[in-house]
Amino acid sequence: MDCDLANPNLDAFVDGELDPGVERALEEHLRTCADCRSTVWEIREFRSLFKASGPRFKAPLELRLRVLNLTQHVRAKPSVPQPYAWMAAAAVLVLGAMVVFLVSAPDHSKELSKEAAVDYSRSTGAEPLVELASADFGVLKPWFSDKVGFAPPAIDLHEYGYELAGGRVALLGERPVVALIYKQANGTLIIYCWPPKQDPVSYSQRSVDDLRVYIWANSQCNYVLVERSDDPKISRFVDGFQDQTAPVSY
Ligand SMILES: [Zn+2]
């Protein structure tokens, strides 16, 4: 056996899944080939690393069953070549671990909602606080770029009955963020936004005192919207806004 023949069999060799004849020939080759020995060593290293990091994630029972189900399904399929079967099983485990990580990552949306509600209450008296009074994103964008190094997307709430009154820089989680202030006869609505890379958020909707707070994200921004009226139109806006834009990819 030479390296070209040995290489595709190394994974199965580590797993002890080779036919006895092939296994003997491969062992013979490994005795004389340092390259293939080092590949075998790497495969073993990687697997033990994988095993060692596996149990750190305590998956919910339902997920564990699903992963088991999938991996057994992959194994039962003889048409899948062994290296791919192994890769598929690994991918399922990694995905499972990621899901568990995402599920168990601390949810700071509650904290964020409270901070946004506090900022909203502080800044919306009879006249909402605005640093730059303009309804023109051509004016607002460069101003924000200069202030926080980031220009918000143009968000038009005309069809929902809100006029843009202007913008200011707010602090959420000790981070300067864009605050866009919209007005209608019944009150004020504020949309806070900042780049998603700094701090990914997941969708949430909750009441904080008498305020309604929506949190969502897309590829451009994280958004927090605060308003007082619990306007069903705004719920529709948030839903529509999520649909229009691409989901965040990590
Ligand atoms: Zn070799």
XYZ file of C-alpha atoms and ligand atoms in Angstrom:
251
model
C 0.000 0.000 0.000
C 1.171 3.553 -0.752
C 0.059 6.921 0.635
C -2.571 7.469 -2.086
C -4.258 4.234 -1.118
C -3.725 4.703 2.591
C -5.060 8.241 2.920
C -8.759 7.677 2.176
C -8.784 4.830 4.711
C -7.247 6.626 7.673
C -10.537 7.811 9.200
C -12.006 4.328 9.028
C -8.759 2.949 10.414
C -9.010 5.164 13.494
C -12.597 4.004 13.901
C -11.592 0.346 13.526
C -13.986 0.003 10.655
C -11.685 -1.425 7.953
C -11.799 -4.942 6.567
C -9.113 -7.046 8.269
C -7.097 -7.391 5.052
C -7.062 -3.626 4.356
C -6.335 -2.943 7.995
C -3.252 -5.188 7.969
C -1.955 -3.600 4.765
C -2.473 -0.146 6.238
C -0.692 -1.048 9.472
C 2.169 -2.308 7.334
C 2.264 1.044 5.513
C 2.071 3.061 8.741
C 5.138 1.299 10.064
C 7.205 2.848 7.291
C 5.359 6.122 6.564
C 5.753 8.999 8.970
C 3.356 11.207 6.972
C 0.420 8.856 7.317
C 1.268 8.183 10.965
C 1.120 11.870 11.670
C -2.266 12.110 9.895
C -3.572 9.285 12.081
C -2.264 11.123 15.105
C -4.050 14.312 13.989
C -7.333 12.465 13.479
C -7.085 10.963 16.981
C -6.168 14.328 18.493
C -9.096 16.029 16.844
C -11.511 13.371 17.991
C -10.386 13.394 21.582
C -10.602 17.170 21.550
C -14.088 16.859 20.148
C -15.041 14.295 22.769
C -13.566 16.393 25.543
C -15.521 19.491 24.553
C -18.720 17.557 23.878
C -20.004 16.913 27.399
C -19.616 20.553 28.393
C -22.877 21.213 26.657
C -25.757 19.706 28.511
C -28.366 19.366 25.805
C -32.058 19.158 26.633
C -33.373 15.588 26.443
C -35.411 16.300 23.326
C -32.371 17.619 21.455
C -30.201 14.687 22.566
C -32.794 12.290 21.248
C -32.966 14.164 17.966
C -29.174 14.122 17.565
C -29.059 10.400 18.375
C -31.835 9.773 15.934
C -30.029 11.671 13.169
C -26.620 10.088 13.762
C -28.107 6.613 13.872
C -29.988 7.398 10.711
C -26.718 8.445 9.022
C -24.952 5.281 10.204
C -27.748 3.049 9.038
C -27.342 4.345 5.499
C -24.722 2.184 3.790
C -24.702 4.462 0.726
C -23.005 7.287 2.638
C -19.220 6.848 2.456
C -17.721 6.548 5.951
C -15.751 9.833 6.084
C -18.879 11.763 5.147
C -20.986 9.853 7.635
C -18.504 10.858 10.284
C -18.534 14.465 9.099
C -22.331 14.494 9.085
C -22.445 13.139 12.628
C -19.874 15.726 13.707
C -21.845 18.480 12.012
C -25.005 17.381 13.793
C -23.186 17.417 17.131
C -21.652 20.828 16.486
C -25.020 22.209 15.422
C -26.594 20.678 18.495
C -23.975 22.297 20.679
C -24.566 25.632 18.960
C -28.305 25.359 19.486
C -27.739 24.613 23.167
C -25.323 27.518 23.376
C -27.838 29.875 21.775
C -30.643 28.605 23.980
C -28.595 28.902 27.142
C -26.822 32.187 26.262
C -27.906 34.754 28.828
C -30.898 36.642 27.559
C -30.144 40.288 28.103
C -33.201 41.481 26.209
C -35.004 42.144 29.511
C -32.160 44.346 30.694
C -32.077 46.107 27.342
C -35.849 46.682 27.396
C -35.629 48.271 30.847
C -32.774 50.561 29.857
C -34.600 51.645 26.708
C -37.779 52.271 28.718
C -35.835 54.423 31.195
C -34.247 56.426 28.392
C -37.648 56.825 26.741
C -39.304 58.062 29.942
C -36.481 60.478 30.655
C -36.514 61.993 27.194
C -40.182 62.271 26.303
C -41.929 65.036 28.179
C -44.326 67.413 26.486
C -41.616 67.806 23.855
C -39.360 64.811 23.208
C -35.644 65.400 23.490
C -34.012 65.729 20.075
C -30.410 66.711 19.359
C -30.802 67.166 15.639
C -34.316 68.113 14.541
C -34.644 66.818 11.006
C -36.896 64.430 9.131
C -34.266 64.021 6.415
C -32.065 60.945 6.565
C -29.719 62.711 4.146
C -29.011 65.066 7.063
C -29.310 62.571 9.925
C -27.047 59.832 8.501
C -23.818 61.848 8.224
C -24.536 63.458 11.597
C -24.802 60.022 13.260
C -21.798 58.707 11.339
C -19.813 61.527 12.825
C -21.202 61.069 16.351
C -21.310 57.273 16.760
C -19.464 55.992 13.687
C -22.568 54.400 12.276
C -25.440 55.608 10.079
C -28.900 54.172 10.757
C -31.008 52.867 7.877
C -33.770 55.227 6.732
C -36.958 54.133 8.470
C -40.166 55.749 7.294
C -43.188 55.375 9.592
C -45.479 57.685 7.600
C -47.927 54.949 6.729
C -48.218 54.129 10.441
C -49.024 57.740 11.274
C -45.664 58.754 12.732
C -43.500 61.689 11.608
C -39.757 61.696 12.151
C -38.918 64.512 14.565
C -35.153 63.973 14.587
C -32.384 62.068 16.248
C -30.027 62.018 19.158
C -27.339 59.814 20.629
C -28.586 57.656 23.517
C -26.816 55.232 25.841
C -27.971 51.623 26.025
C -25.833 49.138 27.890
C -23.180 51.877 28.207
C -22.967 51.919 24.429
C -23.765 55.026 22.401
C -26.574 54.161 20.019
C -28.686 55.961 17.451
C -32.079 57.128 18.717
C -34.661 58.101 16.111
C -37.603 60.031 17.522
C -40.987 59.830 15.827
C -44.120 61.731 16.772
C -47.822 61.392 16.289
C -50.793 63.117 17.942
C -50.952 60.489 20.713
C -47.319 60.485 21.628
C -43.762 59.635 20.845
C -42.085 56.533 19.495
C -38.336 55.968 19.674
C -36.301 53.501 17.657
C -32.833 52.786 19.030
C -30.374 51.061 16.723
C -26.726 49.990 16.568
C -24.641 47.561 14.515
C -25.511 43.910 15.287
C -21.903 42.672 15.359
C -21.269 44.375 18.659
C -23.962 42.532 20.515
C -26.410 40.166 18.819
C -29.965 40.362 20.152
C -32.906 38.084 19.616
C -36.517 39.040 19.031
C -38.566 39.965 22.044
C -41.636 41.982 22.845
C -42.563 42.995 26.365
C -44.263 45.595 28.527
C -42.159 47.692 30.864
C -44.467 49.711 33.123
C -46.864 51.388 30.714
C -44.494 51.121 27.750
C -44.293 48.597 24.965
C -40.754 47.508 24.005
C -39.858 45.540 20.873
C -36.387 44.167 20.233
C -35.290 42.645 16.954
C -32.326 42.489 14.612
C -31.455 42.183 10.974
C -28.186 42.225 9.048
C -27.935 46.006 9.304
C -28.899 46.716 12.889
C -30.091 45.721 16.277
C -33.303 47.585 17.015
C -35.192 48.506 20.141
C -38.502 50.274 19.655
C -40.324 51.920 22.561
C -43.792 53.442 22.491
C -46.596 54.059 24.930
C -49.785 53.445 23.006
C -49.473 49.668 22.431
C -50.521 50.434 18.877
C -51.321 47.253 16.884
C -49.996 49.066 13.798
C -46.546 49.116 15.376
C -46.615 45.406 15.978
C -47.364 45.038 12.258
C -44.508 47.397 11.409
C -42.045 45.328 13.447
C -43.234 42.105 11.817
C -43.040 43.654 8.352
C -39.616 45.111 9.051
C -38.269 41.704 9.953
C -39.649 40.173 6.793
C -38.246 42.789 4.424
C -34.700 42.369 5.543
C -32.224 39.531 5.467
C -31.760 37.553 8.666
C -28.566 37.979 10.613
C -25.958 35.414 9.628
C -23.262 34.366 12.037
Zn 1.869 7.102 3.697
